[in-house]
Amino acid sequence: MSQTEYRPNQNNEVEVNEDMKKAFDKHGYIMVRNLLNSQELEKLKMSLDENETINENSEKVDDGEERFARLTIWSHPGDDVTGMISRSEKVAGTCEQLLEGEVYHYHSKLMMKVAKVGGRHAWHQDYGYWYRNTALFPDMMTVFIAVDRCHQGNGCLEILDGSHKCGRIEHNFVGQLVGADMDRVNMIEKRCPKKFVEMNPGDGLFFHCNLLHYSGPNLSEERRWAFLIAYNKASNDPVEEHHHPNYTPLHKVPNSAISNCEVLWDTKGKSILTKERRQQSKLAEINVKN
């Protein structure tokens, strides 16, 4: 992945230059190693560990093979540590430059794969689901931030390099999960090489909404937690209201706001997305996550 790897500069800034933009457009992703420095990462972990709101609102996602993951989703960034990360220049601002336009916070989630029993997730594109929410254009992306080390043994992401150029693929049931049509995925893999995305805590993967990705089960003794932030371009405001936000202006903050934030977690303003709220939506999203 060396052609797609970058690091913040000495001022803790992510510089989106022509080389990075070309890499994102060609491969469908870029990796920013140490996106969060040690102080920022520690704050993130403190905000998530033993968090009663996250635990109470987490949803169990079965993989059909007697394994499962848990996830908690919220609609708005808020003013706490996770909010400062998702509103920061080096995260949100980088997405704006990669997508070439204003973005807003579509949702955030904590994806939790516990040791030994953490389940897999089928091959899919995020836009395979978001398309159903009447976001008409694939002007969307996700930032996957490793809270724990992610490696092949505990179910790291796997991607098909450059597969975002194949366009949106039909999604249907793959066993008990909903994912991309596997006949098409197998064909695409012959042209777009599969890569394992191994990450250290604090690394961030920025990827296009049409990039095909998968993650295997967690067979290790280690948990695998990841903090994911989804963004949509302001110009791509979904036609109909649904369980994720329509365009809501994102008030970006300087990167220093992360380490300076004294509020570890504040549910106020986040609008936790419960399973019941998704089921009540007339445009319920297919329940498969990264």
mmCIF file of C-alpha atoms in Angstrom, residues 49-233:
data_model
loop_
_atom_site.group_PDB
_atom_site.id
_atom_site.type_symbol
_atom_site.label_atom_id
_atom_site.label_comp_id
_atom_site.label_asym_id
_atom_site.label_seq_id
_atom_site.Cartn_x
_atom_site.Cartn_y
_atom_site.Cartn_z
ATOM 1 C CA ASP A 49 -14.107 2.463 26.806
ATOM 2 C CA GLU A 50 -16.775 1.555 29.369
ATOM 3 C CA ASN A 51 -19.200 3.986 27.738
ATOM 4 C CA GLU A 52 -22.681 3.122 29.011
ATOM 5 C CA THR A 53 -24.485 4.902 26.167
ATOM 6 C CA ILE A 54 -22.552 2.953 23.563
ATOM 7 C CA ASN A 55 -23.112 -0.326 25.374
ATOM 8 C CA GLU A 56 -26.837 0.286 25.887
ATOM 9 C CA ASN A 57 -27.415 1.245 22.262
ATOM 10 C CA SER A 58 -25.175 -1.257 20.531
ATOM 11 C CA GLU A 59 -26.798 -3.578 18.042
ATOM 12 C CA LYS A 60 -25.773 -7.183 17.534
ATOM 13 C CA VAL A 61 -25.028 -8.040 13.903
ATOM 14 C CA ASP A 62 -24.991 -11.811 13.296
ATOM 15 C CA ASP A 63 -22.884 -13.097 10.429
ATOM 16 C CA GLY A 64 -24.804 -16.356 9.973
ATOM 17 C CA GLU A 65 -21.834 -18.423 11.110
ATOM 18 C CA GLU A 66 -22.422 -18.246 14.871
ATOM 19 C CA ARG A 67 -20.335 -15.103 15.183
ATOM 20 C CA PHE A 68 -21.366 -11.503 15.579
ATOM 21 C CA ALA A 69 -20.166 -7.931 15.805
ATOM 22 C CA ARG A 70 -21.703 -5.026 17.693
ATOM 23 C CA LEU A 71 -22.155 -1.490 16.451
ATOM 24 C CA THR A 72 -23.446 1.811 17.766
ATOM 25 C CA ILE A 73 -24.385 4.574 15.324
ATOM 26 C CA TRP A 74 -25.060 8.280 15.832
ATOM 27 C CA SER A 75 -26.266 10.930 13.403
ATOM 28 C CA HIS A 76 -24.499 14.141 14.404
ATOM 29 C CA PRO A 77 -20.937 14.750 15.600
ATOM 30 C CA GLY A 78 -21.598 16.753 18.764
ATOM 31 C CA ASP A 79 -19.025 18.643 20.800
ATOM 32 C CA ASP A 80 -17.125 15.842 22.526
ATOM 33 C CA VAL A 81 -13.918 14.049 21.527
ATOM 34 C CA THR A 82 -15.481 11.975 18.750
ATOM 35 C CA GLY A 83 -17.176 15.128 17.505
ATOM 36 C CA MET A 84 -13.934 17.072 17.397
ATOM 37 C CA ILE A 85 -12.297 14.272 15.419
ATOM 38 C CA SER A 86 -15.110 14.101 12.869
ATOM 39 C CA ARG A 87 -15.192 17.917 12.546
ATOM 40 C CA SER A 88 -11.423 18.385 12.382
ATOM 41 C CA GLU A 89 -9.599 19.788 9.385
ATOM 42 C CA LYS A 90 -7.425 16.698 9.031
ATOM 43 C CA VAL A 91 -10.470 14.431 8.814
ATOM 44 C CA ALA A 92 -13.447 16.390 7.457
ATOM 45 C CA GLY A 93 -11.254 18.900 5.650
ATOM 46 C CA THR A 94 -9.320 16.121 3.943
ATOM 47 C CA CYS A 95 -12.588 14.546 2.778
ATOM 48 C CA GLU A 96 -13.687 17.866 1.317
ATOM 49 C CA GLN A 97 -10.527 18.094 -0.719
ATOM 50 C CA LEU A 98 -10.731 14.485 -1.876
ATOM 51 C CA LEU A 99 -14.379 14.839 -2.903
ATOM 52 C CA GLU A 100 -13.821 18.378 -4.188
ATOM 53 C CA GLY A 101 -16.596 20.115 -2.308
ATOM 54 C CA GLU A 102 -18.313 20.804 0.993
ATOM 55 C CA VAL A 103 -19.224 17.704 3.009
ATOM 56 C CA TYR A 104 -21.478 17.075 5.965
ATOM 57 C CA HIS A 105 -21.508 14.411 8.654
ATOM 58 C CA TYR A 106 -23.702 11.537 7.452
ATOM 59 C CA HIS A 107 -23.165 9.384 10.527
ATOM 60 C CA SER A 108 -20.511 7.939 12.827
ATOM 61 C CA LYS A 109 -20.296 4.501 14.319
ATOM 62 C CA LEU A 110 -18.220 2.370 16.623
ATOM 63 C CA MET A 111 -17.733 -1.106 15.185
ATOM 64 C CA MET A 112 -16.837 -3.670 17.835
ATOM 65 C CA LYS A 113 -15.500 -7.143 17.095
ATOM 66 C CA VAL A 114 -14.824 -8.933 20.337
ATOM 67 C CA ALA A 115 -12.064 -11.501 20.662
ATOM 68 C CA LYS A 116 -12.769 -15.020 19.375
ATOM 69 C CA VAL A 117 -16.413 -14.417 18.395
ATOM 70 C CA GLY A 118 -16.297 -11.223 16.315
ATOM 71 C CA GLY A 119 -18.174 -11.850 13.075
ATOM 72 C CA ARG A 120 -17.313 -11.247 9.455
ATOM 73 C CA HIS A 121 -18.955 -8.725 7.126
ATOM 74 C CA ALA A 122 -19.806 -9.587 3.541
ATOM 75 C CA TRP A 123 -18.221 -7.933 0.526
ATOM 76 C CA HIS A 124 -20.093 -4.703 -0.044
ATOM 77 C CA GLN A 125 -19.993 -1.085 -1.087
ATOM 78 C CA ASP A 126 -21.258 1.546 1.315
ATOM 79 C CA TYR A 127 -23.076 3.139 -1.600
ATOM 80 C CA GLY A 128 -24.823 -0.165 -2.166
ATOM 81 C CA TYR A 129 -26.912 0.836 0.872
ATOM 82 C CA TRP A 130 -26.766 4.621 0.778
ATOM 83 C CA TYR A 131 -28.147 4.618 -2.770
ATOM 84 C CA ARG A 132 -31.365 3.266 -1.272
ATOM 85 C CA ASN A 133 -31.515 6.352 0.953
ATOM 86 C CA THR A 134 -31.999 8.486 -2.205
ATOM 87 C CA ALA A 135 -28.470 9.881 -2.205
ATOM 88 C CA LEU A 136 -28.399 9.969 -5.994
ATOM 89 C CA PHE A 137 -24.679 10.351 -6.610
ATOM 90 C CA PRO A 138 -21.707 8.395 -5.205
ATOM 91 C CA ASP A 139 -20.229 11.578 -3.728
ATOM 92 C CA MET A 140 -19.718 10.001 -0.331
ATOM 93 C CA MET A 141 -16.886 8.444 1.632
ATOM 94 C CA THR A 142 -15.865 6.917 4.937
ATOM 95 C CA VAL A 143 -12.925 7.427 7.265
ATOM 96 C CA PHE A 144 -12.058 4.213 9.139
ATOM 97 C CA ILE A 145 -9.933 4.976 12.219
ATOM 98 C CA ALA A 146 -8.350 2.022 13.999
ATOM 99 C CA VAL A 147 -8.927 2.165 17.749
ATOM 100 C CA ASP A 148 -7.133 -1.159 18.179
ATOM 101 C CA ARG A 149 -4.574 -2.863 15.989
ATOM 102 C CA CYS A 150 -6.253 -4.354 12.912
ATOM 103 C CA HIS A 151 -4.599 -7.378 11.317
ATOM 104 C CA GLN A 152 -5.582 -10.479 9.395
ATOM 105 C CA GLY A 153 -6.036 -12.500 12.574
ATOM 106 C CA ASN A 154 -8.679 -10.221 14.076
ATOM 107 C CA GLY A 155 -10.644 -9.328 10.970
ATOM 108 C CA CYS A 156 -8.993 -6.336 9.339
ATOM 109 C CA LEU A 157 -10.528 -4.777 6.258
ATOM 110 C CA GLU A 158 -9.918 -6.368 2.878
ATOM 111 C CA ILE A 159 -10.383 -4.220 -0.222
ATOM 112 C CA LEU A 160 -10.382 -4.602 -3.993
ATOM 113 C CA ASP A 161 -7.987 -1.920 -5.166
ATOM 114 C CA GLY A 162 -9.561 0.367 -7.758
ATOM 115 C CA SER A 163 -12.971 -1.316 -7.583
ATOM 116 C CA HIS A 164 -14.717 2.017 -7.003
ATOM 117 C CA LYS A 165 -14.413 2.573 -10.760
ATOM 118 C CA CYS A 166 -16.738 -0.359 -11.433
ATOM 119 C CA GLY A 167 -19.773 1.639 -10.332
ATOM 120 C CA ARG A 168 -22.527 0.554 -7.985
ATOM 121 C CA ILE A 169 -23.078 -3.200 -7.815
ATOM 122 C CA GLU A 170 -26.367 -4.880 -6.982
ATOM 123 C CA HIS A 171 -26.595 -6.003 -3.352
ATOM 124 C CA ASN A 172 -28.583 -8.984 -2.168
ATOM 125 C CA PHE A 173 -28.487 -11.738 0.428
ATOM 126 C CA VAL A 174 -25.211 -13.619 0.738
ATOM 127 C CA GLY A 175 -26.134 -16.292 3.257
ATOM 128 C CA GLN A 176 -27.667 -14.379 6.158
ATOM 129 C CA LEU A 177 -25.855 -11.152 5.315
ATOM 130 C CA VAL A 178 -26.617 -8.632 2.618
ATOM 131 C CA GLY A 179 -23.714 -7.836 0.359
ATOM 132 C CA ALA A 180 -22.598 -7.244 -3.183
ATOM 133 C CA ASP A 181 -23.451 -9.801 -5.844
ATOM 134 C CA MET A 182 -20.655 -12.348 -5.450
ATOM 135 C CA ASP A 183 -20.527 -13.338 -9.108
ATOM 136 C CA ARG A 184 -19.688 -9.731 -9.909
ATOM 137 C CA VAL A 185 -17.267 -9.446 -6.968
ATOM 138 C CA ASN A 186 -15.377 -12.527 -8.168
ATOM 139 C CA MET A 187 -15.089 -11.048 -11.643
ATOM 140 C CA ILE A 188 -13.888 -7.716 -10.283
ATOM 141 C CA GLU A 189 -11.249 -9.442 -8.158
ATOM 142 C CA LYS A 190 -9.646 -10.690 -11.387
ATOM 143 C CA ARG A 191 -8.983 -7.073 -12.363
ATOM 144 C CA CYS A 192 -8.734 -5.306 -9.008
ATOM 145 C CA PRO A 193 -6.236 -6.947 -6.640
ATOM 146 C CA LYS A 194 -7.336 -7.805 -3.130
ATOM 147 C CA LYS A 195 -5.361 -6.145 -0.356
ATOM 148 C CA PHE A 196 -5.402 -6.655 3.401
ATOM 149 C CA VAL A 197 -5.585 -3.337 5.231
ATOM 150 C CA GLU A 198 -3.540 -3.851 8.375
ATOM 151 C CA MET A 199 -3.547 -0.826 10.650
ATOM 152 C CA ASN A 200 -2.053 0.351 13.897
ATOM 153 C CA PRO A 201 -4.150 2.274 16.423
ATOM 154 C CA GLY A 202 -4.634 5.837 15.214
ATOM 155 C CA ASP A 203 -4.201 5.036 11.513
ATOM 156 C CA GLY A 204 -6.975 6.271 9.232
ATOM 157 C CA LEU A 205 -8.231 4.813 5.947
ATOM 158 C CA PHE A 206 -10.099 7.298 3.726
ATOM 159 C CA PHE A 207 -12.132 5.395 1.136
ATOM 160 C CA HIS A 208 -14.681 6.030 -1.603
ATOM 161 C CA CYS A 209 -18.250 4.846 -1.123
ATOM 162 C CA ASN A 210 -18.034 2.476 -4.116
ATOM 163 C CA LEU A 211 -14.854 0.718 -2.977
ATOM 164 C CA LEU A 212 -15.588 -2.979 -2.430
ATOM 165 C CA HIS A 213 -14.536 -4.110 1.027
ATOM 166 C CA TYR A 214 -14.939 -7.017 3.432
ATOM 167 C CA SER A 215 -13.730 -7.997 6.868
ATOM 168 C CA GLY A 216 -13.207 -11.482 8.214
ATOM 169 C CA PRO A 217 -14.038 -12.902 11.644
ATOM 170 C CA ASN A 218 -11.993 -12.080 14.704
ATOM 171 C CA LEU A 219 -10.300 -15.364 15.564
ATOM 172 C CA SER A 220 -7.689 -13.775 17.809
ATOM 173 C CA GLU A 221 -7.421 -13.110 21.532
ATOM 174 C CA GLU A 222 -7.667 -9.351 20.860
ATOM 175 C CA ARG A 223 -10.720 -7.187 20.337
ATOM 176 C CA ARG A 224 -10.959 -5.142 17.125
ATOM 177 C CA TRP A 225 -12.636 -1.786 17.587
ATOM 178 C CA ALA A 226 -12.848 0.861 14.883
ATOM 179 C CA PHE A 227 -14.347 4.356 14.774
ATOM 180 C CA LEU A 228 -15.903 5.136 11.397
ATOM 181 C CA ILE A 229 -17.141 8.476 10.097
ATOM 182 C CA ALA A 230 -19.251 8.735 6.949
ATOM 183 C CA TYR A 231 -19.495 11.962 4.949
ATOM 184 C CA ASN A 232 -21.774 13.080 2.145
ATOM 185 C CA LYS A 233 -21.263 16.034 -0.171
#
